[in-house]
C-alpha positions as YAML, in Angstrom:
chain: A
units: angstrom
residues:
- id: 1
  name: MET
  ca: [-33.57, -13.03, -0.86]
- id: 2
  name: SER
  ca: [-34.21, -9.91, 1.23]
- id: 3
  name: ARG
  ca: [-33.01, -11.73, 4.36]
- id: 4
  name: LEU
  ca: [-29.82, -12.77, 2.57]
- id: 5
  name: MET
  ca: [-29.12, -9.17, 1.49]
- id: 6
  name: GLU
  ca: [-29.76, -7.98, 5.04]
- id: 7
  name: GLN
  ca: [-27.25, -10.51, 6.43]
- id: 8
  name: ALA
  ca: [-24.69, -9.56, 3.76]
- id: 9
  name: ASN
  ca: [-25.09, -5.88, 4.70]
- id: 10
  name: ILE
  ca: [-24.64, -6.69, 8.40]
- id: 11
  name: ILE
  ca: [-21.53, -8.76, 7.74]
- id: 12
  name: GLY
  ca: [-20.12, -6.14, 5.35]
- id: 13
  name: GLY
  ca: [-20.81, -3.35, 7.83]
- id: 14
  name: ALA
  ca: [-19.17, -5.32, 10.65]
- id: 15
  name: CYS
  ca: [-16.08, -5.94, 8.50]
- id: 16
  name: ILE
  ca: [-15.81, -2.25, 7.63]
- id: 17
  name: MET
  ca: [-16.28, -1.30, 11.29]
- id: 18
  name: VAL
  ca: [-13.46, -3.64, 12.35]
- id: 19
  name: LEU
  ca: [-11.17, -2.40, 9.58]
- id: 20
  name: ALA
  ca: [-11.93, 1.24, 10.43]
- id: 21
  name: GLY
  ca: [-11.35, 0.57, 14.11]
- id: 22
  name: PHE
  ca: [-8.01, -1.07, 13.47]
- id: 23
  name: PHE
  ca: [-6.68, 0.99, 10.54]
- id: 24
  name: GLY
  ca: [-8.53, 4.27, 11.07]
- id: 25
  name: GLN
  ca: [-10.47, 6.31, 8.57]
- id: 26
  name: TYR
  ca: [-8.15, 5.32, 5.73]
- id: 27
  name: TRP
  ca: [-8.81, 1.58, 6.18]
- id: 28
  name: PHE
  ca: [-9.61, 1.29, 2.47]
- id: 29
  name: LEU
  ca: [-5.95, 2.03, 1.61]
- id: 30
  name: PHE
  ca: [-4.84, -0.95, 3.68]
- id: 31
  name: LEU
  ca: [-7.58, -3.14, 2.22]
- id: 32
  name: GLY
  ca: [-6.49, -2.00, -1.24]
- id: 33
  name: PHE
  ca: [-2.89, -2.87, -0.41]
- id: 34
  name: LEU
  ca: [-3.99, -6.35, 0.69]
- id: 35
  name: ALA
  ca: [-5.91, -6.76, -2.59]
- id: 36
  name: LEU
  ca: [-2.80, -5.67, -4.51]
- id: 37
  name: ASN
  ca: [-0.69, -8.17, -2.51]
- id: 38
  name: ILE
  ca: [-3.03, -10.94, -3.56]
- id: 39
  name: ALA
  ca: [-3.19, -9.77, -7.20]
- id: 40
  name: ASP
  ca: [0.60, -9.53, -7.38]
- id: 41
  name: TRP
  ca: [1.08, -12.99, -5.90]
- id: 42
  name: LEU
  ca: [-1.53, -14.48, -8.24]
- id: 43
  name: SER
  ca: [-0.12, -12.73, -11.32]
- id: 44
  name: GLY
  ca: [3.41, -13.82, -10.38]
- id: 45
  name: TRP
  ca: [2.16, -17.38, -9.93]
- id: 46
  name: GLN
  ca: [0.50, -17.22, -13.36]
- id: 47
  name: VAL
  ca: [3.77, -16.08, -14.97]
- id: 48
  name: ALA
  ca: [5.63, -18.89, -13.21]
- id: 49
  name: VAL
  ca: [3.08, -21.44, -14.46]
- id: 50
  name: MET
  ca: [3.32, -20.08, -18.00]
- id: 51
  name: ASN
  ca: [7.13, -20.39, -17.85]
- id: 52
  name: HIS
  ca: [6.97, -23.85, -16.22]
- id: 53
  name: GLU
  ca: [8.79, -22.45, -13.17]
- id: 54
  name: SER
  ca: [6.06, -22.86, -10.59]
- id: 55
  name: SER
  ca: [7.01, -24.33, -7.22]
- id: 56
  name: SER
  ca: [5.44, -24.33, -3.80]
- id: 57
  name: SER
  ca: [8.64, -23.07, -2.15]
- id: 58
  name: LYS
  ca: [8.79, -20.05, -4.48]
- id: 59
  name: GLY
  ca: [5.11, -19.38, -3.82]
- id: 60
  name: ALA
  ca: [5.66, -19.61, -0.06]
- id: 61
  name: LYS
  ca: [8.59, -17.19, -0.33]
- id: 62
  name: GLY
  ca: [6.34, -14.77, -2.20]
- id: 63
  name: VAL
  ca: [3.67, -14.94, 0.50]
- id: 64
  name: LEU
  ca: [6.28, -14.49, 3.23]
- id: 65
  name: LYS
  ca: [7.66, -11.47, 1.38]
- id: 66
  name: LYS
  ca: [4.18, -9.90, 1.39]
- id: 67
  name: VAL
  ca: [3.85, -10.58, 5.13]
- id: 68
  name: TRP
  ca: [7.14, -8.76, 5.74]
- id: 69
  name: TYR
  ca: [5.85, -5.76, 3.76]
- id: 70
  name: TRP
  ca: [3.04, -5.52, 6.33]
- id: 71
  name: VAL
  ca: [5.54, -5.77, 9.19]
- id: 72
  name: ILE
  ca: [7.63, -2.95, 7.70]
- id: 73
  name: ILE
  ca: [4.52, -0.79, 7.23]
- id: 74
  name: GLY
  ca: [3.50, -1.47, 10.83]
- id: 75
  name: ILE
  ca: [6.97, -0.54, 12.08]
- id: 76
  name: ALA
  ca: [6.94, 2.67, 10.00]
- id: 77
  name: PHE
  ca: [3.58, 3.74, 11.46]
- id: 78
  name: PHE
  ca: [4.71, 2.78, 14.98]
- id: 79
  name: ILE
  ca: [7.87, 4.86, 14.61]
- id: 80
  name: GLY
  ca: [5.95, 7.82, 13.24]
- id: 81
  name: PHE
  ca: [3.28, 7.92, 15.91]
- id: 82
  name: SER
  ca: [5.73, 7.09, 18.71]
- id: 83
  name: PHE
  ca: [8.04, 9.94, 17.76]
- id: 84
  name: GLU
  ca: [5.07, 12.29, 17.44]
- id: 85
  name: GLU
  ca: [4.03, 11.40, 21.00]
- id: 86
  name: MET
  ca: [7.58, 11.77, 22.27]
- id: 87
  name: GLY
  ca: [7.73, 15.17, 20.58]
- id: 88
  name: ARG
  ca: [4.63, 16.22, 22.51]
- id: 89
  name: LYS
  ca: [6.17, 15.09, 25.78]
- id: 90
  name: LEU
  ca: [9.47, 16.82, 25.04]
- id: 91
  name: ASN
  ca: [7.86, 19.87, 23.43]
- id: 92
  name: LEU
  ca: [9.63, 19.16, 20.12]
- id: 93
  name: PRO
  ca: [8.08, 19.76, 16.68]
- id: 94
  name: LEU
  ca: [7.77, 16.12, 15.56]
- id: 95
  name: GLY
  ca: [4.17, 16.28, 14.32]
- id: 96
  name: PHE
  ca: [5.33, 15.34, 10.82]
- id: 97
  name: MET
  ca: [6.62, 11.93, 11.92]
- id: 98
  name: PRO
  ca: [3.41, 9.95, 11.13]
- id: 99
  name: LEU
  ca: [4.19, 10.75, 7.50]
- id: 100
  name: VAL
  ca: [6.89, 8.08, 7.69]
- id: 101
  name: GLY
  ca: [4.23, 5.36, 7.71]
- id: 102
  name: TRP
  ca: [2.24, 7.00, 4.93]
- id: 103
  name: PHE
  ca: [5.32, 7.34, 2.71]
- id: 104
  name: VAL
  ca: [6.21, 3.68, 3.27]
- id: 105
  name: LEU
  ca: [2.65, 2.59, 2.46]
- id: 106
  name: ALA
  ca: [2.55, 4.80, -0.65]
- id: 107
  name: ASN
  ca: [5.88, 3.40, -1.82]
- id: 108
  name: TYR
  ca: [4.70, -0.19, -1.38]
- id: 109
  name: LEU
  ca: [1.40, 0.56, -3.13]
- id: 110
  name: VAL
  ca: [3.23, 1.86, -6.19]
- id: 111
  name: ASN
  ca: [5.67, -1.07, -6.12]
- id: 112
  name: GLU
  ca: [2.85, -3.61, -5.93]
- id: 113
  name: ILE
  ca: [1.05, -1.99, -8.87]
- id: 114
  name: ARG
  ca: [4.30, -1.91, -10.86]
- id: 115
  name: SER
  ca: [4.93, -5.57, -10.13]
- id: 116
  name: ILE
  ca: [1.42, -6.51, -11.23]
- id: 117
  name: MET
  ca: [1.89, -4.53, -14.46]
- id: 118
  name: GLU
  ca: [5.23, -6.27, -15.10]
- id: 119
  name: ASN
  ca: [3.58, -9.65, -14.61]
- id: 120
  name: LEU
  ca: [0.75, -8.71, -16.97]
- id: 121
  name: VAL
  ca: [3.26, -7.65, -19.62]
- id: 122
  name: LEU
  ca: [5.01, -11.02, -19.19]
- id: 123
  name: MET
  ca: [1.62, -12.66, -19.77]
- id: 124
  name: GLY
  ca: [1.32, -10.78, -23.05]
- id: 125
  name: ILE
  ca: [-1.26, -8.24, -21.87]
- id: 126
  name: ASP
  ca: [-0.81, -4.72, -23.26]
- id: 127
  name: ILE
  ca: [-0.55, -2.00, -20.64]
- id: 128
  name: PRO
  ca: [-1.12, 1.62, -21.72]
- id: 129
  name: GLU
  ca: [2.20, 3.48, -21.77]
- id: 130
  name: PHE
  ca: [0.74, 6.49, -19.91]
- id: 131
  name: PHE
  ca: [-0.13, 4.18, -17.03]
- id: 132
  name: ILE
  ca: [3.45, 2.93, -16.72]
- id: 133
  name: LYS
  ca: [4.80, 6.50, -16.98]
- id: 134
  name: GLY
  ca: [2.26, 7.66, -14.39]
- id: 135
  name: LEU
  ca: [3.54, 5.03, -11.95]
- id: 136
  name: ASP
  ca: [7.10, 6.23, -12.53]
- id: 137
  name: VAL
  ca: [6.09, 9.84, -11.88]
- id: 138
  name: SER
  ca: [4.21, 8.78, -8.73]
- id: 139
  name: ALA
  ca: [7.22, 6.85, -7.45]
- id: 140
  name: ARG
  ca: [9.51, 9.84, -8.01]
- id: 141
  name: LEU
  ca: [7.08, 12.22, -6.29]
- id: 142
  name: ILE
  ca: [6.75, 9.91, -3.30]
- id: 143
  name: GLU
  ca: [10.53, 9.69, -3.03]
- id: 144
  name: ARG
  ca: [10.90, 13.46, -3.35]
- id: 145
  name: GLY
  ca: [8.17, 14.01, -0.77]
- id: 146
  name: ALA
  ca: [9.88, 11.64, 1.65]
- id: 147
  name: ASN
  ca: [13.06, 13.67, 1.17]
- id: 148
  name: GLY
  ca: [11.20, 16.96, 1.73]
- id: 149
  name: GLU
  ca: [11.80, 18.09, -1.86]
- id: 150
  name: LEU
  ca: [8.25, 18.72, -3.11]
- id: 151
  name: PRO
  ca: [7.58, 22.11, -4.71]
- id: 152
  name: LYS
  ca: [5.65, 24.41, -2.39]
- id: 153
  name: GLU
  ca: [2.45, 24.25, -4.46]
- id: 154
  name: MET
  ca: [2.48, 20.43, -4.24]
- id: 155
  name: GLY
  ca: [3.53, 20.21, -0.62]
- id: 156
  name: LYS
  ca: [0.60, 22.08, 0.86]
- id: 157
  name: ASN
  ca: [-3.06, 21.26, 0.88]
- id: 158
  name: GLU
  ca: [-5.06, 24.45, 0.43]
- id: 159
  name: ASN
  ca: [-8.28, 22.87, 1.70]
- id: 160
  name: HIS
  ca: [-6.96, 22.57, 5.26]
...
């Protein structure tokens, strides 16, 4: 049993190392987004089964849609970091550009959670109202932040 736990720790550590190497120190956000993608697809499939509307072509479209979310996130991060680097070369203040990727990821995270909650409601599962309202507030704040409209006390991090 000890040997099995040791192997599981090695494999887990290797997976985390690869994720951290590829996605950086915030790898867990991307892993969480992947988990939400899977949960949303599964909950949508369950709703389709319950409504006798399940089909492999609809399921494949759902998976493809999730793949395109990842492409859009990748493009957003590429744009952000590319423009930041160009700003350095041209001596322009473009250090904020990586935020583009983070805003896109945050928006998709909220949308995936909302979609899962909608599917759960369709399955007859009660969702606390404060949770739904909290997602709405989060979505609005993300949108306002992307538009540069956050109040000063919310827009700065006093720890840094």
